[in-house]
Coordinates of N, CA and C in Angstrom, one line a residue:
Chain N
E1 N 0.8 -1.2 0.0 CA 0.0 0.0 0.0 C 0.9 1.3 0.0
L2 N 0.6 2.1 -0.9 CA 1.4 3.4 -1.0 C 1.1 4.3 0.1
K3 N 2.1 4.8 0.8 CA 1.9 5.8 1.9 C 2.8 7.0 1.5
V4 N 2.2 8.2 1.8 CA 2.8 9.4 1.5 C 2.8 10.3 2.8
E5 N 4.0 10.7 3.1 CA 4.2 11.5 4.4 C 4.9 12.8 4.1
Q6 N 4.3 13.8 4.6 CA 4.8 15.2 4.5 C 5.4 15.6 5.8
N7 N 6.4 16.4 5.8 CA 6.8 17.1 7.0 C 7.5 18.4 6.6
P8 N 7.3 19.4 7.4 CA 6.5 19.4 8.6 C 5.0 19.5 8.3
L9 N 4.2 19.3 9.3 CA 2.7 19.4 9.1 C 2.3 20.9 9.3
F10 N 3.1 21.5 10.1 CA 2.8 23.0 10.4 C 4.1 23.7 10.2
L11 N 4.0 24.9 9.5 CA 5.2 25.6 9.3 C 4.8 27.1 9.4
S12 N 5.4 27.8 10.4 CA 5.2 29.2 10.6 C 6.5 29.9 10.2
M13 N 6.4 30.8 9.2 CA 7.6 31.4 8.7 C 7.5 32.9 8.7
Q14 N 8.7 33.6 8.8 CA 8.7 35.0 8.6 C 8.8 35.3 7.2
E15 N 8.2 36.5 6.8 CA 8.4 36.9 5.4 C 9.9 37.1 5.2
G16 N 10.3 36.7 4.0 CA 11.7 36.9 3.5 C 12.6 35.7 3.8
K17 N 12.1 34.7 4.6 CA 12.9 33.5 4.9 C 12.6 32.4 3.9
N18 N 13.6 31.5 3.9 CA 13.5 30.3 3.0 C 13.2 29.1 3.8
Y19 N 12.5 28.1 3.2 CA 12.2 26.9 3.9 C 11.8 25.8 2.9
T20 N 11.9 24.6 3.4 CA 11.6 23.4 2.5 C 10.6 22.5 3.1
I21 N 9.6 22.1 2.3 CA 8.6 21.1 2.7 C 9.0 19.8 2.1
Y22 N 9.0 18.7 2.8 CA 9.4 17.4 2.3 C 8.2 16.4 2.1
C23 N 8.3 15.6 1.1 CA 7.3 14.6 0.8 C 8.0 13.3 0.5
N24 N 7.8 12.4 1.4 CA 8.3 11.0 1.3 C 7.2 10.0 0.9
Y25 N 7.5 9.1 0.1 CA 6.5 8.1 -0.3 C 7.2 6.7 -0.3
S26 N 6.3 5.7 -0.2 CA 6.8 4.4 0.2 C 7.0 3.4 -0.9
T27 N 6.5 3.6 -2.1 CA 6.7 2.6 -3.2 C 7.1 3.4 -4.5
T28 N 7.6 2.6 -5.4 CA 8.1 3.2 -6.6 C 7.1 4.0 -7.4
S29 N 7.5 5.2 -7.7 CA 6.6 6.0 -8.6 C 7.5 7.1 -9.1
D30 N 7.2 7.5 -10.4 CA 7.9 8.7 -10.9 C 7.0 9.8 -11.3
R31 N 5.8 9.8 -10.6 CA 4.9 10.9 -10.9 C 4.4 11.4 -9.6
L32 N 4.7 12.7 -9.4 CA 4.3 13.4 -8.2 C 3.8 14.7 -8.5
Y33 N 2.8 15.1 -7.7 CA 2.1 16.4 -7.9 C 2.1 17.2 -6.6
W34 N 2.2 18.5 -6.8 CA 2.0 19.4 -5.6 C 0.7 20.2 -5.9
Y35 N -0.1 20.4 -4.8 CA -1.3 21.2 -4.8 C -1.3 22.2 -3.7
R36 N -2.0 23.3 -4.0 CA -2.2 24.3 -2.9 C -3.7 24.4 -2.6
Q37 N -4.0 24.6 -1.3 CA -5.4 24.8 -0.9 C -5.5 26.0 0.0
D38 N -6.3 27.0 -0.4 CA -6.6 28.1 0.4 C -7.7 27.8 1.3
P39 N -7.8 28.4 2.5 CA -8.9 28.1 3.4 C -10.3 28.2 2.8
G40 N -11.1 27.2 2.9 CA -12.4 27.1 2.4 C -12.5 26.9 0.9
K41 N -11.4 26.7 0.3 CA -11.3 26.5 -1.2 C -10.9 25.1 -1.6
S42 N -11.0 24.8 -2.8 CA -10.6 23.5 -3.3 C -9.1 23.5 -3.6
L43 N -8.6 22.4 -4.2 CA -7.2 22.2 -4.5 C -6.8 22.8 -5.8
E44 N -5.7 23.4 -5.9 CA -5.2 24.0 -7.1 C -3.9 23.4 -7.5
S45 N -3.7 22.9 -8.7 CA -2.5 22.3 -9.1 C -1.4 23.3 -9.2
L46 N -0.2 22.9 -8.6 CA 1.0 23.7 -8.6 C 2.0 23.2 -9.6
F47 N 2.4 21.9 -9.3 CA 3.5 21.3 -10.1 C 3.2 19.9 -10.4
V48 N 3.6 19.5 -11.6 CA 3.6 18.1 -12.1 C 5.0 17.7 -12.3
L49 N 5.4 16.6 -11.6 CA 6.8 16.1 -11.7 C 6.7 14.7 -12.3
L50 N 7.3 14.5 -13.4 CA 7.1 13.2 -14.1 C 8.3 12.4 -14.3
S51 N 9.5 12.7 -13.7 CA 10.6 11.9 -13.9 C 11.6 12.2 -12.8
N52 N 12.6 11.3 -12.7 CA 13.6 11.4 -11.7 C 14.4 12.7 -12.0
G53 N 14.7 13.5 -11.0 CA 15.5 14.7 -11.3 C 14.7 15.9 -11.8
A54 N 13.4 15.7 -12.0 CA 12.5 16.8 -12.5 C 12.6 18.0 -11.5
V55 N 12.7 19.2 -12.0 CA 12.6 20.4 -11.2 C 11.7 21.4 -11.9
K56 N 10.8 21.9 -11.2 CA 9.9 22.9 -11.7 C 9.9 24.1 -10.8
Q57 N 9.8 25.3 -11.4 CA 9.8 26.5 -10.6 C 8.7 27.5 -11.1
E58 N 8.0 28.1 -10.1 CA 7.0 29.1 -10.4 C 7.1 30.1 -9.3
G59 N 7.6 31.3 -9.6 CA 7.7 32.4 -8.7 C 8.6 32.0 -7.5
R60 N 8.2 32.0 -6.3 CA 9.0 31.8 -5.1 C 9.0 30.3 -4.7
L61 N 8.3 29.5 -5.5 CA 8.2 28.0 -5.2 C 9.0 27.2 -6.2
M62 N 9.7 26.2 -5.7 CA 10.4 25.3 -6.6 C 10.2 23.9 -6.1
A63 N 9.9 23.0 -7.0 CA 9.6 21.6 -6.6 C 10.6 20.7 -7.3
S64 N 11.0 19.6 -6.7 CA 11.9 18.7 -7.3 C 11.5 17.3 -6.9
L65 N 12.0 16.3 -7.7 CA 11.7 14.9 -7.4 C 12.9 14.0 -7.5
D66 N 13.1 13.2 -6.5 CA 14.2 12.2 -6.5 C 13.5 10.9 -6.4
T67 N 13.4 10.2 -7.5 CA 12.6 8.9 -7.4 C 13.4 7.8 -6.7
K68 N 14.7 7.9 -6.7 CA 15.5 6.9 -6.1 C 15.4 7.0 -4.5
A69 N 15.3 8.2 -4.1 CA 15.1 8.4 -2.6 C 13.7 8.4 -2.2
R70 N 12.8 8.4 -3.2 CA 11.3 8.5 -3.0 C 11.0 9.7 -2.2
L71 N 11.5 10.8 -2.7 CA 11.4 12.1 -2.0 C 11.2 13.2 -3.0
S72 N 10.2 14.1 -2.6 CA 10.1 15.4 -3.3 C 10.2 16.5 -2.3
T73 N 10.7 17.6 -2.8 CA 10.8 18.8 -2.0 C 10.1 20.0 -2.6
L74 N 9.5 20.8 -1.8 CA 8.9 22.1 -2.2 C 9.6 23.2 -1.5
H75 N 10.4 23.9 -2.2 CA 11.3 24.9 -1.6 C 10.6 26.3 -1.8
I76 N 10.6 27.0 -0.7 CA 10.0 28.4 -0.6 C 11.2 29.4 -0.5
T77 N 11.2 30.3 -1.4 CA 12.3 31.3 -1.3 C 11.7 32.7 -1.0
A78 N 12.3 33.3 0.0 CA 11.8 34.7 0.4 C 10.3 34.7 0.5
A79 N 9.8 34.0 1.5 CA 8.4 33.9 1.7 C 7.7 35.2 1.8
V80 N 6.5 35.2 1.2 CA 5.6 36.4 1.4 C 4.2 35.9 1.9
H81 N 3.4 36.8 2.4 CA 2.2 36.4 3.1 C 1.2 35.7 2.2
D82 N 1.3 36.1 0.9 CA 0.4 35.4 -0.1 C 0.6 33.9 -0.2
L83 N 1.7 33.4 0.2 CA 2.0 32.0 0.1 C 1.3 31.2 1.3
S84 N 0.8 31.9 2.2 CA 0.1 31.2 3.3 C -1.1 30.3 2.7
A85 N -1.0 29.0 3.0 CA -2.0 28.1 2.5 C -1.6 26.7 3.0
T86 N -2.4 25.7 2.6 CA -2.0 24.3 2.9 C -1.5 23.7 1.6
Y87 N -0.4 23.0 1.7 CA 0.3 22.4 0.5 C 0.2 20.9 0.7
F88 N -0.2 20.3 -0.4 CA -0.3 18.8 -0.4 C 0.6 18.3 -1.5
C89 N 1.3 17.2 -1.2 CA 1.9 16.4 -2.3 C 1.0 15.2 -2.6
A90 N 1.0 14.7 -3.8 CA 0.2 13.5 -4.1 C 1.1 12.6 -5.1
V91 N 1.0 11.4 -4.9 CA 1.8 10.4 -5.6 C 0.9 9.5 -6.4
D92 N 1.2 9.3 -7.7 CA 0.5 8.5 -8.6 C 1.2 7.1 -8.6
G93 N 0.6 6.2 -7.8 CA 1.2 4.8 -7.8 C 0.6 4.0 -8.8
K94 N 1.3 3.0 -9.3 CA 0.8 2.1 -10.3 C -0.4 1.4 -9.7
S95 N -1.5 1.3 -10.5 CA -2.7 0.7 -10.0 C -2.5 -0.8 -10.1
G96 N -3.0 -1.5 -9.2 CA -3.0 -3.0 -9.2 C -4.0 -3.6 -10.2
F97 N -4.8 -2.8 -10.7 CA -5.9 -3.3 -11.6 C -5.4 -4.0 -12.8
S98 N -4.4 -3.5 -13.4 CA -4.0 -4.0 -14.7 C -2.6 -4.7 -14.5
A99 N -2.5 -5.9 -15.1 CA -1.2 -6.6 -15.0 C -0.1 -5.8 -15.7
G100 N -0.5 -5.0 -16.7 CA 0.5 -4.1 -17.4 C 0.9 -2.9 -16.6
G101 N 0.3 -2.7 -15.4 CA 0.7 -1.6 -14.6 C 0.1 -0.3 -15.1
T102 N -1.0 -0.3 -15.8 CA -1.6 0.9 -16.3 C -2.0 1.8 -15.1
S103 N -1.7 3.0 -15.2 CA -2.0 4.0 -14.2 C -3.4 4.6 -14.5
Y104 N -4.1 4.8 -13.4 CA -5.4 5.4 -13.6 C -5.4 6.8 -12.9
G105 N -4.3 7.3 -12.6 CA -4.2 8.6 -11.9 C -4.7 8.5 -10.5
K106 N -4.6 7.3 -9.9 CA -5.1 7.1 -8.5 C -4.1 7.8 -7.6
L107 N -4.4 9.0 -7.1 CA -3.5 9.7 -6.3 C -3.6 9.5 -4.9
T108 N -2.5 9.2 -4.2 CA -2.5 9.1 -2.8 C -1.8 10.4 -2.2
F109 N -2.5 11.0 -1.3 CA -2.1 12.3 -0.8 C -1.3 12.2 0.5
G110 N -0.4 13.2 0.7 CA 0.1 13.4 2.0 C -0.9 14.1 2.9
Q111 N -0.5 14.3 4.2 CA -1.4 14.9 5.2 C -1.6 16.4 5.0
G112 N -0.7 17.0 4.2 CA -0.8 18.4 4.0 C 0.1 19.2 5.0
T113 N 0.7 20.3 4.5 CA 1.5 21.2 5.4 C 0.8 22.5 5.4
I114 N 0.5 22.9 6.6 CA -0.2 24.3 6.8 C 0.9 25.3 6.9
L115 N 1.0 26.2 6.0 CA 2.0 27.2 6.0 C 1.4 28.5 6.3
T116 N 2.0 29.2 7.3 CA 1.6 30.5 7.7 C 2.8 31.4 7.6
V117 N 2.7 32.5 6.8 CA 3.8 33.4 6.7 C 3.5 34.7 7.4
H118 N 4.3 35.1 8.4 CA 4.1 36.3 9.2 C 4.9 37.4 8.7
P119 N 4.4 38.7 8.9 CA 5.2 39.8 8.5 C 6.5 39.9 9.3
Chain I
D1 N -10.5 25.6 -20.0 CA -10.2 25.2 -18.6 C -11.1 24.0 -18.2
V2 N -10.4 23.1 -17.5 CA -11.2 22.0 -16.9 C -12.1 22.5 -15.9
K3 N -13.4 22.0 -15.9 CA -14.3 22.4 -14.9 C -14.9 21.2 -14.3
V4 N -14.8 21.1 -12.9 CA -15.4 20.1 -12.2 C -16.4 20.7 -11.2
T5 N -17.6 20.4 -11.3 CA -18.6 21.1 -10.5 C -19.3 20.1 -9.6
Q6 N -19.4 20.5 -8.4 CA -20.1 19.7 -7.4 C -21.4 20.4 -7.1
S7 N -22.5 19.6 -6.9 CA -23.8 20.2 -6.9 C -24.1 21.1 -5.7
S8 N -23.5 20.8 -4.6 CA -23.7 21.7 -3.4 C -22.4 22.1 -2.7
R9 N -22.4 23.3 -2.2 CA -21.2 23.7 -1.4 C -21.4 23.2 0.1
Y10 N -22.6 23.3 0.6 CA -22.9 23.0 1.9 C -24.2 22.1 2.0
L11 N -24.1 21.1 2.8 CA -25.3 20.3 3.1 C -25.4 19.9 4.5
V12 N -26.6 19.9 5.0 CA -26.9 19.5 6.4 C -27.9 18.4 6.3
K13 N -27.6 17.2 6.8 CA -28.5 16.0 6.7 C -28.6 15.4 8.1
R14 N -29.7 14.7 8.2 CA -29.9 14.0 9.5 C -29.4 12.6 9.5
T15 N -29.0 12.1 10.6 CA -28.5 10.7 10.8 C -29.6 9.7 10.2
G16 N -29.1 8.8 9.4 CA -30.0 7.8 8.8 C -30.5 8.2 7.4
E17 N -30.4 9.4 7.0 CA -30.8 9.8 5.7 C -29.9 9.2 4.6
K18 N -30.5 9.0 3.4 CA -29.7 8.7 2.2 C -29.3 10.0 1.6
V19 N -28.0 10.1 1.3 CA -27.5 11.4 0.8 C -26.8 11.2 -0.5
F20 N -27.1 12.1 -1.5 CA -26.5 12.0 -2.8 C -25.6 13.2 -3.0
L21 N -24.3 13.0 -3.3 CA -23.4 14.1 -3.7 C -23.1 13.9 -5.2
E22 N -23.4 15.0 -6.0 CA -23.2 14.9 -7.4 C -22.0 15.7 -7.9
C23 N -21.4 15.1 -9.0 CA -20.2 15.8 -9.5 C -20.3 15.7 -11.1
V24 N -20.0 16.8 -11.7 CA -20.0 16.8 -13.2 C -18.7 17.4 -13.7
Q25 N -18.1 16.8 -14.7 CA -16.9 17.4 -15.3 C -17.2 17.6 -16.8
D26 N -16.5 18.6 -17.4 CA -16.8 19.0 -18.8 C -15.7 18.7 -19.7
M27 N -14.7 17.9 -19.3 CA -13.5 17.8 -20.1 C -13.3 16.4 -20.7
D28 N -14.4 15.6 -20.7 CA -14.3 14.3 -21.3 C -13.3 13.4 -20.6
H29 N -13.0 13.6 -19.3 CA -12.1 12.8 -18.6 C -12.6 11.4 -18.3
E30 N -11.8 10.4 -18.5 CA -12.2 9.0 -18.2 C -12.3 8.8 -16.7
N31 N -11.3 9.3 -15.9 CA -11.2 9.0 -14.5 C -12.0 10.0 -13.7
M32 N -12.7 9.5 -12.7 CA -13.3 10.4 -11.7 C -13.1 9.8 -10.3
F33 N -13.1 10.7 -9.4 CA -12.7 10.3 -8.0 C -13.6 11.0 -7.0
W34 N -13.8 10.4 -5.8 CA -14.3 11.0 -4.7 C -13.3 10.9 -3.5
Y35 N -12.9 12.0 -3.0 CA -12.1 12.0 -1.8 C -12.8 12.6 -0.6
R36 N -12.3 12.3 0.5 CA -12.8 12.9 1.8 C -11.6 13.6 2.4
Q37 N -11.9 14.8 2.9 CA -10.8 15.6 3.5 C -11.1 15.9 5.0
D38 N -10.3 15.5 5.9 CA -10.4 15.7 7.3 C -9.1 16.3 7.8
P39 N -9.2 17.2 8.8 CA -8.0 17.9 9.3 C -7.0 16.8 9.8
G40 N -5.7 17.0 9.4 CA -4.6 16.1 9.8 C -4.5 14.8 9.1
L41 N -5.5 14.5 8.3 CA -5.5 13.2 7.6 C -5.3 13.4 6.1
G42 N -5.2 14.6 5.6 CA -5.1 14.8 4.1 C -6.3 14.4 3.4
L43 N -6.2 14.0 2.2 CA -7.3 13.5 1.4 C -7.3 12.0 1.3
R44 N -8.4 11.4 1.6 CA -8.4 9.9 1.5 C -9.4 9.5 0.4
L45 N -9.0 8.6 -0.4 CA -9.8 8.2 -1.5 C -10.9 7.3 -1.1
I46 N -12.2 7.6 -1.5 CA -13.3 6.8 -1.2 C -13.6 5.8 -2.3
Y47 N -13.8 6.3 -3.5 CA -14.0 5.5 -4.7 C -13.4 6.2 -5.9
F48 N -13.1 5.4 -6.9 CA -12.8 6.0 -8.2 C -13.4 5.2 -9.3
S49 N -13.5 5.9 -10.4 CA -14.1 5.2 -11.6 C -13.3 5.5 -12.8
Y50 N -13.0 4.5 -13.6 CA -12.1 4.7 -14.7 C -12.9 4.6 -16.0
D51 N -14.2 4.4 -15.9 CA -15.0 4.4 -17.1 C -16.5 4.3 -16.7
V52 N -17.4 4.5 -17.6 CA -18.8 4.5 -17.3 C -19.1 3.1 -16.7
K53 N -19.8 3.1 -15.7 CA -20.3 1.9 -14.9 C -19.1 1.1 -14.3
M54 N -17.9 1.6 -14.4 CA -16.8 0.9 -13.8 C -16.3 1.7 -12.5
K55 N -16.1 0.9 -11.5 CA -15.7 1.6 -10.2 C -14.7 0.7 -9.5
E56 N -14.0 1.3 -8.6 CA -13.1 0.5 -7.7 C -13.1 1.2 -6.3
K57 N -13.0 0.4 -5.3 CA -13.0 0.9 -4.0 C -11.6 1.6 -3.8
G58 N -11.7 2.7 -3.0 CA -10.5 3.4 -2.6 C -10.1 2.9 -1.2
D59 N -9.6 3.8 -0.4 CA -9.0 3.4 0.9 C -10.1 3.3 2.0
I60 N -11.2 4.1 1.8 CA -12.2 4.1 2.9 C -13.6 4.0 2.3
P61 N -14.0 2.9 1.6 CA -15.3 2.8 1.0 C -16.5 2.5 1.9
E62 N -16.2 2.1 3.1 CA -17.3 1.7 4.0 C -18.3 2.8 4.2
G63 N -19.5 2.4 4.0 CA -20.6 3.4 4.3 C -21.0 4.2 3.0
Y64 N -20.2 4.0 1.9 CA -20.4 4.8 0.7 C -20.6 3.8 -0.5
S65 N -21.3 4.4 -1.5 CA -21.4 3.7 -2.8 C -21.3 4.8 -3.8
V66 N -21.1 4.4 -5.1 CA -21.0 5.4 -6.2 C -21.8 4.9 -7.4
S67 N -22.1 5.8 -8.2 CA -22.8 5.5 -9.5 C -22.2 6.4 -10.6
R68 N -21.9 5.7 -11.7 CA -21.4 6.5 -12.9 C -22.1 5.9 -14.1
E69 N -23.2 6.5 -14.4 CA -24.1 6.1 -15.6 C -23.7 6.8 -16.8
K70 N -23.1 8.0 -16.7 CA -22.6 8.8 -17.9 C -21.2 9.2 -17.6
K71 N -20.4 9.4 -18.6 CA -19.0 9.7 -18.5 C -18.8 11.0 -17.7
E72 N -19.6 12.0 -17.8 CA -19.3 13.2 -17.2 C -19.8 13.3 -15.8
R73 N -20.5 12.4 -15.3 CA -21.2 12.5 -14.0 C -20.8 11.3 -13.1
F74 N -20.4 11.7 -11.8 CA -20.0 10.7 -10.8 C -20.7 11.0 -9.5
S75 N -21.5 10.1 -9.0 CA -22.3 10.4 -7.8 C -21.8 9.6 -6.6
L76 N -21.7 10.2 -5.5 CA -21.4 9.5 -4.2 C -22.6 9.4 -3.4
I77 N -22.8 8.2 -2.9 CA -24.1 8.0 -2.1 C -23.7 7.5 -0.7
L78 N -24.3 8.2 0.2 CA -24.2 7.7 1.6 C -25.5 7.0 1.9
E79 N -25.4 5.7 2.1 CA -26.6 4.9 2.2 C -27.4 5.3 3.4
S80 N -26.8 5.5 4.5 CA -27.4 5.8 5.8 C -26.5 6.7 6.5
A81 N -26.6 8.0 6.4 CA -25.7 9.0 6.9 C -25.5 8.8 8.4
S82 N -24.2 9.0 8.8 CA -23.9 8.9 10.2 C -23.0 10.1 10.5
T83 N -23.0 10.5 11.8 CA -22.2 11.7 12.2 C -20.7 11.6 11.9
N84 N -20.2 10.4 11.8 CA -18.8 10.3 11.5 C -18.5 10.5 10.0
Q85 N -19.5 10.7 9.2 CA -19.4 11.1 7.8 C -19.4 12.6 7.6
T86 N -19.5 13.3 8.7 CA -19.4 14.8 8.6 C -18.0 15.1 8.1
S87 N -17.9 15.8 7.0 CA -16.6 16.0 6.4 C -16.7 16.9 5.2
M88 N -15.5 17.2 4.6 CA -15.5 17.9 3.3 C -15.3 16.8 2.2
Y89 N -16.1 16.8 1.2 CA -16.0 15.8 0.1 C -15.6 16.5 -1.1
L90 N -14.5 16.0 -1.7 CA -14.0 16.6 -3.0 C -14.1 15.6 -4.1
C91 N -14.6 16.1 -5.2 CA -14.6 15.3 -6.4 C -13.5 15.7 -7.3
A92 N -12.9 14.8 -8.1 CA -11.8 15.1 -9.0 C -12.0 14.3 -10.3
S93 N -11.3 14.8 -11.4 CA -11.3 14.0 -12.6 C -9.9 14.2 -13.2
S94 N -9.6 13.2 -14.1 CA -8.3 13.2 -14.8 C -8.4 12.4 -16.1
L95 N -7.5 12.7 -17.0 CA -7.4 11.9 -18.2 C -6.9 10.5 -17.9
F96 N -7.3 9.5 -18.6 CA -6.7 8.2 -18.5 C -5.5 8.2 -19.4
R97 N -4.4 7.7 -18.9 CA -3.2 7.5 -19.7 C -2.6 6.2 -19.3
G98 N -2.0 5.5 -20.3 CA -1.2 4.3 -19.9 C 0.0 4.9 -19.1
Y99 N 0.7 4.0 -18.4 CA 1.7 4.5 -17.5 C 2.8 5.2 -18.2
E100 N 3.0 4.9 -19.4 CA 4.1 5.5 -20.2 C 3.6 6.8 -20.9
G101 N 2.4 7.1 -20.7 CA 1.8 8.2 -21.5 C 1.8 9.6 -20.9
G102 N 2.4 9.8 -19.8 CA 2.4 11.1 -19.3 C 1.6 11.2 -18.0
G103 N 1.6 12.4 -17.5 CA 1.0 12.7 -16.2 C -0.5 12.5 -16.2
T104 N -1.1 12.3 -15.0 CA -2.5 12.1 -14.8 C -2.9 13.1 -13.7
E105 N -2.6 14.3 -13.9 CA -3.0 15.4 -13.0 C -4.5 15.4 -12.8
A106 N -4.9 15.4 -11.5 CA -6.3 15.5 -11.2 C -6.8 16.9 -11.0
F107 N -8.0 17.2 -11.5 CA -8.6 18.5 -11.3 C -9.8 18.4 -10.3
F108 N -9.9 19.3 -9.4 CA -10.8 19.2 -8.3 C -12.0 20.1 -8.4
G109 N -13.1 19.7 -7.9 CA -14.3 20.5 -7.7 C -14.1 21.4 -6.5
Q110 N -15.1 22.2 -6.2 CA -15.0 23.2 -5.1 C -15.2 22.6 -3.8
G111 N -15.7 21.4 -3.7 CA -15.9 20.7 -2.4 C -17.3 20.9 -1.9
T112 N -17.8 19.9 -1.2 CA -19.1 19.9 -0.5 C -18.8 19.6 1.0
R113 N -19.2 20.6 1.8 CA -19.0 20.4 3.2 C -20.3 19.8 3.7
L114 N -20.3 18.6 4.1 CA -21.4 17.9 4.6 C -21.4 17.8 6.2
T115 N -22.5 18.2 6.7 CA -22.7 18.0 8.2 C -23.9 17.1 8.4
V116 N -23.6 16.0 9.2 CA -24.7 15.1 9.6 C -25.0 15.3 11.0
V117 N -26.3 15.6 11.3 CA -26.7 15.9 12.7 C -27.6 14.8 13.2

């Protein structure tokens, strides 16, 4: 059974500081997604990482994937208040349905990291 | 833009009622999903469907059933609502791809906050 663990679960940062959120997963996968959720809202896709060594950047956020270590990181550079949200990673594990290992996009999510950026 | 629409934002139901949560997507996606979100537990998969009339149990299917009669619509049914089913319910959809075919990023609806009293 695929398990996905994020840490930290709570992160309080000062504006201007850097920090990293970690996402570890338990079985082989080379597809990982990061989502953002604002309070009371649904999930918004941030990054799609589809291979070992993939790195994506958008503004102050950068995500990377190391499939050998089964680890993805979401790095925050010079945090600003607008980045306050909950961040989820999700891993697309091979479905057991098909002997050929066809993926159905069955995503297993981490617990989420609640990020608060203070002035 | 992909649009996934859930029929209600907020619902209040009584214990023992049969509850229907509806979800419609407009991008011809093969896959559809129902997740439940609770604080500290992330999103947990209840059921998913990879084709019309096809479904598979997720991690927490007990007390739920689903229906997919048309490709664009996926319904979650609480047969007899209980207070421990009070939660945020999120529907999602994604394209079907073979494992070598690229990402299967899921797109989410706005969520239905269900309270069972």
